[in-house]
Coordinates of C-alpha atoms in Angstrom, one line a residue:
Chain A
M1 CA 78.1 78.7 13.6
I2 CA 74.7 77.6 12.0
E3 CA 74.1 76.7 8.5
L4 CA 70.6 75.6 7.2
D5 CA 70.7 74.5 3.7
H6 CA 67.3 74.4 1.9
V7 CA 65.5 72.9 5.3
T8 CA 61.9 72.2 4.9
M9 CA 59.7 71.0 7.4
T10 CA 56.3 69.3 6.7
Y11 CA 53.8 68.6 9.2
E12 CA 50.4 66.9 8.4
S13 CA 51.2 67.6 4.8
R14 CA 51.6 71.4 5.1
D15 CA 55.1 73.1 5.0
V16 CA 55.5 74.6 8.1
V17 CA 59.1 75.7 7.2
K18 CA 59.7 76.1 3.5
D19 CA 63.2 75.7 2.0
I20 CA 64.9 77.8 4.4
T21 CA 68.6 78.7 3.8
L22 CA 70.2 80.7 6.6
Q23 CA 73.6 81.2 8.1
V24 CA 74.1 82.6 11.7
K25 CA 77.6 83.9 12.6
K26 CA 79.3 83.0 15.8
G27 CA 78.8 85.8 18.4
E28 CA 75.8 87.4 16.7
I29 CA 72.4 88.2 17.9
F30 CA 70.0 87.0 15.0
G31 CA 66.5 87.8 15.2
I32 CA 63.8 85.9 13.3
I33 CA 60.8 88.2 12.9
G34 CA 57.4 87.3 11.6
P35 CA 53.7 87.1 12.1
S36 CA 52.3 84.5 14.7
G37 CA 52.1 81.0 13.2
S38 CA 54.7 81.8 10.4
G39 CA 57.1 79.0 11.5
K40 CA 59.4 80.9 13.7
T41 CA 59.1 78.4 16.6
T42 CA 59.5 75.4 14.3
L43 CA 62.6 76.9 13.1
L44 CA 64.0 77.3 16.4
K45 CA 63.2 73.8 17.3
I46 CA 64.7 72.5 14.1
I47 CA 68.0 74.4 15.2
N48 CA 67.4 73.0 18.8
L49 CA 67.3 69.4 17.2
I50 CA 63.8 69.0 19.0
E51 CA 62.3 68.9 15.5
K52 CA 63.7 66.9 12.6
P53 CA 63.3 68.8 9.2
S54 CA 61.6 66.6 6.5
S55 CA 64.4 67.6 3.9
G56 CA 67.5 69.9 4.1
R57 CA 71.0 70.0 5.6
Y58 CA 71.8 71.4 8.8
R59 CA 75.5 72.2 9.9
F60 CA 76.6 73.3 13.4
D61 CA 80.1 74.7 13.6
G62 CA 80.9 73.0 10.2
S63 CA 79.6 69.5 10.9
V64 CA 76.5 68.0 9.6
V65 CA 73.9 67.4 12.4
F66 CA 72.5 64.0 12.0
R67 CA 70.4 63.0 15.0
T68 CA 67.4 65.3 16.0
G69 CA 64.6 64.6 18.3
K70 CA 66.3 62.3 20.6
G71 CA 68.2 64.4 22.8
A72 CA 71.7 63.9 24.5
D73 CA 73.2 64.6 21.0
P74 CA 76.8 66.3 21.7
V75 CA 75.7 69.2 19.4
G76 CA 72.3 69.5 21.1
R77 CA 74.2 69.8 24.5
R78 CA 76.0 72.8 23.4
M79 CA 72.9 74.8 23.0
A80 CA 70.0 75.7 25.1
M81 CA 66.3 77.0 24.3
L82 CA 64.0 79.3 26.2
F83 CA 60.5 78.4 25.2
Q84 CA 57.7 81.0 24.9
K85 CA 55.7 79.2 27.8
P86 CA 58.2 78.3 30.3
V87 CA 57.8 74.8 31.7
M88 CA 58.5 74.6 35.2
F89 CA 59.1 71.1 36.7
N90 CA 57.4 70.2 39.9
A91 CA 60.5 70.8 42.0
S92 CA 62.3 73.7 43.5
V93 CA 63.9 76.6 41.5
D94 CA 67.3 75.3 42.3
D95 CA 66.5 71.7 40.8
N96 CA 64.7 73.2 38.0
I97 CA 67.8 75.3 37.1
G98 CA 70.4 72.6 37.7
M99 CA 68.7 69.9 35.5
G100 CA 70.6 70.6 32.5
L101 CA 73.6 70.2 34.5
R102 CA 72.4 67.0 36.0
F103 CA 71.8 65.6 32.6
R104 CA 75.3 66.5 31.9
G105 CA 76.5 64.6 34.8
V106 CA 77.4 67.4 37.0
R107 CA 77.2 66.2 40.7
E108 CA 75.0 68.2 43.1
A109 CA 78.0 69.9 44.8
G110 CA 79.4 71.1 41.5
R111 CA 75.7 72.3 40.4
Y112 CA 75.2 74.5 43.3
P113 CA 77.6 77.4 42.8
L114 CA 76.5 77.5 39.0
V115 CA 72.8 77.5 39.7
E116 CA 73.3 80.3 42.4
Q117 CA 75.4 82.3 39.9
A118 CA 72.8 81.9 37.2
L119 CA 70.0 83.0 39.7
Q120 CA 72.0 86.1 40.3
E121 CA 72.3 86.7 36.6
V122 CA 68.6 86.8 36.1
G123 CA 68.1 88.8 39.2
L124 CA 66.5 86.1 41.3
A125 CA 69.0 85.5 44.1
G126 CA 67.6 83.8 47.0
Y127 CA 64.7 82.1 45.1
G128 CA 66.5 78.7 45.0
Q129 CA 64.4 77.1 47.6
R130 CA 60.9 78.0 46.3
K131 CA 58.6 75.7 44.5
A132 CA 59.2 76.6 40.8
R133 CA 55.2 76.2 40.2
T134 CA 54.4 79.1 42.7
L135 CA 56.4 81.6 40.7
S136 CA 54.8 84.4 38.7
G137 CA 55.1 84.4 34.7
G138 CA 57.8 86.7 34.8
E139 CA 59.7 84.9 37.6
A140 CA 59.2 81.6 35.7
Q141 CA 60.5 83.1 32.4
R142 CA 63.7 84.3 34.4
V143 CA 64.2 80.9 35.8
A144 CA 63.8 79.1 32.6
L145 CA 66.4 81.6 31.3
A146 CA 68.7 80.7 34.2
R147 CA 68.1 77.0 33.4
A148 CA 69.1 77.7 29.6
I149 CA 72.2 79.8 30.5
V150 CA 73.5 77.8 33.5
I151 CA 74.9 75.2 31.1
S152 CA 77.0 78.1 29.4
P153 CA 75.6 77.2 25.9
D154 CA 77.6 78.2 22.7
L155 CA 74.2 79.0 21.2
L156 CA 71.1 80.5 23.1
L157 CA 67.8 80.0 21.3
L158 CA 65.1 82.3 22.6
D159 CA 61.4 81.8 21.5
E160 CA 59.5 85.1 22.0
P161 CA 61.4 85.7 25.2
T162 CA 59.3 88.5 26.5
A163 CA 56.0 88.0 24.7
N164 CA 53.8 87.3 27.8
L165 CA 55.6 89.7 30.1
D166 CA 54.9 93.1 31.4
P167 CA 57.1 95.9 29.9
K168 CA 59.2 96.1 33.0
T169 CA 60.1 92.5 33.2
A170 CA 60.5 92.6 29.5
V171 CA 63.3 95.3 29.7
V172 CA 65.1 93.1 32.3
I173 CA 65.2 90.1 29.9
E174 CA 66.3 92.0 27.0
E175 CA 69.2 93.4 29.4
I176 CA 70.2 90.1 30.4
I177 CA 70.2 88.9 26.7
R178 CA 72.4 91.9 25.5
R179 CA 74.8 91.1 28.7
L180 CA 75.1 87.4 27.8
N181 CA 76.0 88.3 24.2
R182 CA 78.3 91.1 25.0
E183 CA 80.2 89.6 28.0
K184 CA 80.1 86.1 27.3
G185 CA 80.2 86.1 23.5
M186 CA 77.0 83.9 23.4
T187 CA 75.6 83.4 20.0
I188 CA 71.8 84.3 20.3
V189 CA 69.0 83.3 18.0
L190 CA 65.7 84.8 19.1
S191 CA 62.3 84.8 17.6
T192 CA 59.9 87.8 18.1
H193 CA 56.8 89.3 16.6
D194 CA 57.8 92.6 18.4
L195 CA 59.4 94.6 15.5
V196 CA 60.9 97.2 17.9
Q197 CA 62.5 94.7 20.0
G198 CA 64.0 92.9 16.9
Q199 CA 65.4 96.3 16.0
R200 CA 66.8 96.9 19.5
L201 CA 68.5 93.6 20.0
C202 CA 69.5 92.0 16.9
D203 CA 72.6 92.5 14.7
R204 CA 70.9 91.0 11.8
I205 CA 67.2 89.9 11.3
G206 CA 65.5 87.3 9.3
V207 CA 62.0 87.6 8.2
V208 CA 59.9 84.6 8.1
I209 CA 56.4 84.9 6.6
D210 CA 54.3 81.7 5.9
G211 CA 57.3 79.5 6.5
Q212 CA 59.6 81.2 4.1
L213 CA 62.6 83.2 4.9
C214 CA 61.7 86.2 2.9
Q215 CA 64.6 88.5 3.8
V216 CA 68.0 88.6 5.9
G217 CA 69.6 91.9 6.7
T218 CA 70.5 94.3 9.3
P219 CA 67.6 96.1 11.2
V220 CA 68.2 99.2 9.0
E221 CA 67.9 97.1 5.8
I222 CA 64.9 95.1 7.0
F223 CA 63.0 98.2 8.1
H224 CA 64.0 100.7 5.5
M225 CA 65.0 98.5 2.6
P226 CA 62.4 95.7 2.5
G227 CA 63.1 93.1 -0.2
S228 CA 59.5 92.3 -1.2
T229 CA 55.9 93.6 -0.7
P230 CA 55.1 90.9 2.1
V231 CA 58.1 92.1 4.1
A232 CA 57.5 95.8 3.7
H233 CA 53.8 95.2 4.8
Y234 CA 55.0 93.4 7.9
V235 CA 57.6 95.7 9.0
G236 CA 55.1 98.5 8.9
V237 CA 56.0 100.3 5.7
E238 CA 52.8 102.3 5.0
N239 CA 53.8 103.6 1.4
I240 CA 54.2 100.7 -1.0
F241 CA 53.3 101.3 -4.8
N242 CA 53.9 99.0 -7.7
G243 CA 55.2 100.8 -10.8
R244 CA 58.0 101.0 -13.4
I245 CA 61.5 102.5 -13.8
I246 CA 61.7 105.4 -16.3
D247 CA 65.3 105.9 -16.4
A248 CA 68.3 105.5 -14.1
S249 CA 71.4 107.6 -13.8
A250 CA 74.1 107.7 -11.1
G251 CA 72.6 107.9 -7.6
C252 CA 69.1 108.5 -8.8
T253 CA 66.3 106.2 -10.3
R254 CA 63.1 107.8 -11.7
F255 CA 60.1 105.7 -11.0
E256 CA 56.6 106.0 -12.0
T257 CA 53.4 104.8 -10.5
Q258 CA 49.9 105.9 -11.4
G259 CA 51.1 108.9 -13.3
V260 CA 53.3 110.1 -10.3
V261 CA 57.0 110.2 -10.9
L262 CA 59.2 109.5 -7.8
M263 CA 63.0 109.9 -7.4
S264 CA 64.8 107.2 -5.6
G265 CA 68.3 106.9 -4.2
S266 CA 68.1 103.1 -4.7
E267 CA 69.9 101.2 -7.4
R268 CA 67.8 100.0 -10.3
P269 CA 66.3 96.6 -9.3
A270 CA 67.1 93.8 -11.6
S271 CA 63.6 92.7 -12.1
Q272 CA 61.1 94.2 -14.4
E273 CA 58.3 94.4 -12.0
V274 CA 59.0 97.0 -9.4
A275 CA 57.7 98.6 -6.5
A276 CA 58.7 101.6 -4.3
S277 CA 58.3 102.0 -0.6
F278 CA 58.9 104.5 1.9
R279 CA 58.0 104.8 5.6
A280 CA 55.5 107.1 6.9
E281 CA 57.9 108.5 9.2
D282 CA 60.0 109.6 6.2
V283 CA 57.4 111.8 4.8
T284 CA 57.2 115.6 5.9
L285 CA 54.3 117.7 5.1
I286 CA 54.8 121.4 4.0
I287 CA 52.3 124.1 3.9
G288 CA 52.9 126.7 1.3
D289 CA 56.5 127.4 0.0
A290 CA 58.2 124.3 -0.4
G291 CA 61.4 125.8 -2.0
K292 CA 63.5 125.5 1.2
T293 CA 63.3 121.7 1.6
S294 CA 66.1 119.5 0.2
A295 CA 63.7 116.6 -0.3
R296 CA 63.5 115.7 -4.1
N297 CA 60.0 114.5 -4.2
L298 CA 57.7 117.3 -3.6
L299 CA 54.0 116.0 -4.4
P300 CA 51.2 118.6 -3.8
G301 CA 48.1 117.1 -2.8
K302 CA 45.0 117.4 -0.3
I303 CA 44.7 115.7 3.1
V304 CA 41.8 112.9 2.9
E305 CA 42.0 111.3 6.2
M306 CA 43.6 111.8 9.5
S307 CA 43.5 109.2 12.2
P308 CA 45.3 108.7 15.6
Y309 CA 48.2 106.2 15.3
G310 CA 49.6 105.5 19.0
P311 CA 51.6 108.8 19.8
F312 CA 51.3 110.1 16.2
T313 CA 48.5 111.1 13.8
A314 CA 48.5 109.2 10.5
V315 CA 47.7 111.6 7.9
K316 CA 46.8 110.3 4.3
V317 CA 47.4 112.8 1.5
D318 CA 46.0 112.4 -2.1
C319 CA 48.8 113.2 -4.4
G320 CA 47.6 111.1 -7.2
I321 CA 48.7 108.4 -5.2
T322 CA 47.5 108.2 -1.4
I323 CA 50.6 108.9 0.6
T324 CA 50.6 108.3 4.5
A325 CA 52.6 110.4 6.9
F326 CA 53.0 110.1 10.6
L327 CA 53.2 113.5 12.4
T328 CA 53.5 114.1 16.0
R329 CA 50.5 115.9 17.8
T330 CA 52.7 119.2 18.1
T331 CA 53.3 119.2 14.3
V332 CA 49.7 118.6 13.5
E333 CA 48.8 121.7 15.8
D334 CA 51.8 123.8 14.2
L335 CA 50.7 123.1 10.7
A336 CA 47.1 123.7 11.6
I337 CA 46.0 120.9 9.1
S338 CA 42.9 119.2 8.8
K339 CA 40.8 116.9 6.3
G340 CA 40.7 119.0 3.1
S341 CA 43.8 120.9 3.7
S342 CA 46.1 121.5 0.8
V343 CA 49.9 120.4 1.5
T344 CA 52.9 119.2 -0.3
A345 CA 54.4 115.8 0.7
A346 CA 58.2 115.9 0.7
I347 CA 60.0 112.7 0.7
K348 CA 63.9 112.5 0.3
A349 CA 65.0 110.3 -2.7
T350 CA 67.2 108.2 -0.2
A351 CA 64.1 107.3 1.7
V352 CA 62.4 106.0 -1.4
H353 CA 63.3 102.2 -1.7
L354 CA 62.9 100.2 -4.9
F355 CA 62.5 96.5 -4.9
G356 CA 61.6 93.9 -7.4
T357 CA 58.3 92.3 -7.1
Chain B
M1 CA 15.9 48.4 62.3
N2 CA 16.9 47.2 65.8
E3 CA 18.9 44.5 64.4
I4 CA 20.9 47.0 62.3
V5 CA 21.5 49.3 65.2
E6 CA 22.4 46.4 67.5
G7 CA 24.8 45.1 64.6
F8 CA 26.5 48.5 64.7
I9 CA 26.9 48.6 68.4
K10 CA 28.5 45.0 68.4
A11 CA 30.6 45.7 65.3
I12 CA 32.2 48.7 67.0
D13 CA 32.7 46.5 70.1
L14 CA 34.4 44.0 68.0
I15 CA 36.7 46.6 66.6
I16 CA 37.5 48.5 69.8
T17 CA 38.3 45.2 71.5
L18 CA 40.6 44.3 68.8
D19 CA 38.6 40.9 68.3
P20 CA 41.2 38.4 67.2
E21 CA 39.1 37.0 64.1
V22 CA 38.5 40.4 63.0
M23 CA 42.1 41.4 63.2
E24 CA 43.4 38.3 61.6
I25 CA 41.1 38.5 58.6
T26 CA 42.1 42.4 58.2
I27 CA 45.7 41.8 58.5
R28 CA 45.4 39.0 55.9
S29 CA 43.4 41.1 53.6
L30 CA 46.0 43.9 53.7
Q31 CA 48.7 41.5 53.4
I32 CA 47.3 40.1 50.1
S33 CA 46.2 43.1 48.6
L34 CA 49.4 45.0 49.4
A35 CA 51.4 42.2 48.1
A36 CA 49.3 42.2 44.7
T37 CA 49.5 46.0 44.4
A38 CA 53.3 46.0 44.9
L39 CA 53.9 43.1 42.4
A40 CA 51.5 44.6 39.9
A41 CA 53.0 48.0 40.3
L42 CA 56.4 46.5 39.6
A43 CA 55.3 45.0 36.5
S44 CA 52.8 47.8 35.3
L45 CA 54.9 50.9 35.7
P46 CA 57.5 49.8 33.4
L47 CA 55.1 48.3 31.1
G48 CA 53.1 51.4 31.0
G49 CA 56.2 53.5 30.4
L50 CA 57.4 51.0 27.6
I51 CA 53.9 51.3 25.8
H52 CA 54.0 55.1 26.2
F53 CA 57.5 55.8 25.0
Y54 CA 57.7 53.0 22.3
E55 CA 56.1 53.8 19.1
F56 CA 54.8 50.6 17.6
R57 CA 52.2 49.1 15.3
G58 CA 48.9 48.3 17.0
K59 CA 49.8 50.7 20.1
K60 CA 46.3 52.3 19.9
A61 CA 44.7 48.8 19.9
V62 CA 46.8 47.7 22.7
I63 CA 45.7 50.7 24.8
V64 CA 42.0 50.1 24.1
V65 CA 42.3 46.5 25.0
I66 CA 44.0 47.6 28.2
Q67 CA 41.3 50.2 28.9
T68 CA 38.7 47.5 28.4
L69 CA 40.2 45.2 30.9
Y70 CA 39.7 48.0 33.3
S71 CA 36.3 46.7 33.9
L72 CA 37.1 42.9 33.6
P73 CA 34.6 41.1 35.9
T74 CA 36.4 39.5 39.0
V75 CA 34.5 36.4 38.5
I76 CA 35.9 36.1 35.0
A77 CA 39.4 36.8 36.1
G78 CA 38.7 34.1 38.9
L79 CA 37.4 31.7 36.5
F80 CA 40.3 32.1 34.1
L81 CA 42.9 31.7 36.8
F82 CA 40.9 29.0 38.3
L83 CA 41.0 26.9 35.0
L84 CA 44.8 27.7 34.9
I85 CA 45.8 26.5 38.4
S86 CA 43.2 23.9 39.1
R87 CA 44.6 20.4 39.4
A88 CA 43.6 19.7 35.8
G89 CA 44.8 23.0 34.5
P90 CA 48.4 23.6 32.9
F91 CA 49.8 25.2 36.3
G92 CA 47.8 22.7 38.5
F93 CA 51.3 21.2 39.6
M94 CA 52.1 24.5 41.3
G95 CA 49.3 24.0 44.0
L96 CA 48.1 27.5 44.0
L97 CA 44.5 26.9 44.3
F98 CA 43.0 27.9 47.7
T99 CA 46.3 29.5 48.7
Q100 CA 47.1 33.2 49.6
E101 CA 49.6 33.1 46.6
G102 CA 46.8 32.2 44.3
M103 CA 44.7 35.2 45.4
V104 CA 47.7 37.6 45.0
I105 CA 47.9 36.3 41.4
A106 CA 44.2 36.7 41.0
Q107 CA 44.4 40.3 42.6
M108 CA 47.3 41.3 40.2
I109 CA 45.4 40.1 37.0
L110 CA 42.7 42.4 38.0
I111 CA 44.6 45.4 38.6
I112 CA 47.7 45.2 36.1
P113 CA 45.4 46.6 33.3
I114 CA 44.4 49.5 35.6
L115 CA 47.9 50.3 36.6
T116 CA 49.3 50.1 33.2
G117 CA 46.5 52.0 31.6
L118 CA 46.6 54.8 34.1
T119 CA 50.3 54.8 34.0
I120 CA 50.1 55.4 30.3
S121 CA 47.4 58.2 30.7
A122 CA 49.4 59.7 33.7
L123 CA 52.5 59.9 31.1
S124 CA 50.3 61.2 28.3
N125 CA 49.2 64.2 30.5
I126 CA 52.8 65.4 30.5
D127 CA 52.5 67.9 27.8
K128 CA 54.5 68.4 24.6
E129 CA 56.2 71.4 26.0
M130 CA 57.6 69.7 28.8
R131 CA 59.1 66.8 26.9
E132 CA 60.5 69.4 24.5
T133 CA 62.1 71.3 27.4
I134 CA 63.7 67.8 28.6
V135 CA 65.0 67.3 25.1
S136 CA 66.2 70.6 24.8
L137 CA 68.0 70.4 28.4
G138 CA 70.1 67.5 26.8
A139 CA 68.6 64.7 28.6
S140 CA 69.5 61.2 27.4
W141 CA 66.7 58.8 26.5
F142 CA 67.0 57.3 30.0
D143 CA 67.0 60.7 31.6
S144 CA 64.0 61.5 29.8
I145 CA 62.0 58.6 30.9
L146 CA 63.0 59.2 34.4
T147 CA 62.2 63.0 34.6
I148 CA 58.8 62.4 33.0
M149 CA 58.0 59.6 35.3
K150 CA 59.0 61.8 38.2
E151 CA 56.8 64.7 36.8
A152 CA 53.9 62.1 36.8
R153 CA 54.4 60.7 40.1
F154 CA 51.2 61.9 41.7
A155 CA 49.1 60.5 39.0
I156 CA 51.0 57.2 38.9
F157 CA 50.7 57.1 42.7
A158 CA 47.1 57.7 42.5
A159 CA 46.9 54.9 40.1
V160 CA 48.5 52.6 42.6
V161 CA 46.1 53.7 45.2
L162 CA 43.2 53.1 42.9
A163 CA 44.5 49.6 42.1
F164 CA 44.9 48.8 45.8
G165 CA 41.3 49.8 46.3
R166 CA 40.2 47.5 43.4
A167 CA 42.2 44.5 45.0
I168 CA 41.0 45.0 48.5
S169 CA 37.5 45.3 47.6
E170 CA 37.1 42.5 44.9
V171 CA 35.3 39.4 46.1
G172 CA 34.7 37.0 43.3
A173 CA 38.3 36.0 42.6
A174 CA 39.2 35.9 46.1
M175 CA 36.3 33.6 46.8
M176 CA 36.9 31.2 43.6
I177 CA 40.6 31.2 44.0
G178 CA 41.1 31.4 47.8
G179 CA 38.1 29.4 48.7
N180 CA 37.3 31.7 52.0
I181 CA 39.0 29.1 54.1
R182 CA 39.0 30.1 57.7
G183 CA 42.3 30.9 59.1
S184 CA 43.9 30.6 55.8
T185 CA 42.4 32.6 52.8
R186 CA 39.4 34.4 54.5
V187 CA 39.7 38.0 53.6
L188 CA 37.3 41.1 54.4
T189 CA 35.1 40.6 51.4
T190 CA 34.8 37.0 51.4
A191 CA 34.2 37.2 55.4
I192 CA 31.5 39.7 54.8
A193 CA 29.8 37.8 52.1
L194 CA 29.8 34.5 54.2
E195 CA 29.0 36.2 57.6
T196 CA 25.9 38.1 56.1
S197 CA 24.7 34.8 54.4
M198 CA 24.8 33.1 57.7
G199 CA 23.1 36.0 59.6
D200 CA 26.2 37.1 61.5
F201 CA 25.6 40.8 60.8
P202 CA 27.9 42.4 63.6
L203 CA 30.8 40.7 62.3
S204 CA 29.9 41.7 58.5
I205 CA 29.3 45.1 59.7
A206 CA 32.5 45.3 61.6
L207 CA 34.6 43.9 58.6
G208 CA 32.7 46.4 56.4
I209 CA 33.7 49.4 58.5
I210 CA 37.1 48.3 58.4
L211 CA 37.2 47.9 54.7
L212 CA 35.7 51.4 54.3
G213 CA 38.2 52.7 56.9
V214 CA 41.1 51.3 54.9
A215 CA 39.7 53.0 51.9
V216 CA 39.5 56.4 53.6
V217 CA 43.0 56.2 55.1
V218 CA 44.7 55.4 51.8
N219 CA 42.8 57.9 50.0
L220 CA 43.3 60.7 52.6
G221 CA 47.1 60.0 52.5
L222 CA 46.9 60.4 48.7
F223 CA 45.0 63.6 49.1
I224 CA 47.6 65.1 51.6
M225 CA 50.4 63.9 49.2
Q226 CA 48.9 65.4 46.2
Q227 CA 48.3 68.7 48.2
R228 CA 51.9 68.8 49.3
G229 CA 53.2 68.2 45.8
L230 CA 51.0 70.8 44.2
S231 CA 51.6 73.6 46.7

């Protein structure tokens, strides 16, 4: 549905979006994740024809999009965008929601049932006559969503749709997004810095860091098989080691870093410069006999640091390389470990991912 | 001191008894300034919109010039117009000097910069997010302008009120162009100036109270409207 071909956007001699080539398929929920200020919003605005890229080509449903930034483009009218900070016009909720319809020439009598339906969809039935500026942040966000979906867009763009909302309202918004996609087949592109939300909602994810699209893949690929060190860092992979491939046989590649050898189920990367990564959640700590585990990487070491990490405890183990493991509180208690304890870090070869750097 | 107190008492009496001269001057003042404000608004709002929405070379310079003209001395505006419409001037044939029409034009010259400038700043205050939302909602160019104007309506209305305030309270141009002719071009401000110099304080004070009253009523109306709009 969307094809961006080497799109670059320069703003005040800085490339905000750098040479992005991206395809979004019809009917999918595509997530753009990345740190704040990485260019996610600009990318969405380019797709929404609000910003004109400095170079590159943009195709929508196969045809090249020319006009941008002027509005009323026939292509532009097939999409709607929900901004991170919803703008409420100084009018009633009904008038706010009906604005897109009004711009499309739908008369008031025709607008009313559509507006009411949209209000119902976002769970704000009966709010129509209220002044939009008096709504709470969560309500305003839902009204803005209703305003976007009332025109039945083929493509819905959502910029950090739940960033400023309380968790309860965020769940409601996420539910609406899922429903729009499943029941109406709406193609959705959403940006978020909430990794878990990206994982929950999206069919595919693109990681944008510093204006560059670093990796595109399914949530599993992105979170477990990062393609580069910046992506690995961004998606919260704690264990990243640069090293070299010793040898590779069917289904197993041996990787060496700082004198420690790791077995990986990954294919051998084409690049000479290689890094291995695995998530801290994939590391098990064993006390005593490690013979029963099926993990192929068994690295004996000593605990050098233990610190709380949300509901987990982050345990750093010096095995020649410092490996981080996330353990639940009960696991820590069962193992009766503390700083200085001798443990064996067990990591399955399938959890160790290799990538070129 | 007694003179002032007596002046006030007589002034109140003139107002309460709806003194014909006081009423006539008041009505004429309102007519001239309302006409000038309405006509200036008709010209300035689209002009302000045009300057704001169109990108052109020298735009910033134009805005600076407009803002400078906010404080155009009324006597300079009067002099400029006088030279244009006096018998020897290029528009002398129109016979506008010492007429109410001439006064309307003089007041328009004074307030067009204010109205245009404040319209531009009212539109500039509509933030980028709102413009982007409007574009995103599929507005045509015309729809965009209309919607932004509508959002800025309170600020624009405030500009109109301010312009009316300047129009009705100025004295220099009214005196030079109108000539303060009794029963024809005498307005509140010129009458106050004249009556004060002649020592007729009660009439001056009465007209002064009315002038202030007009300002209070207009601004109160604006305040109520803004409160309703915001709540």
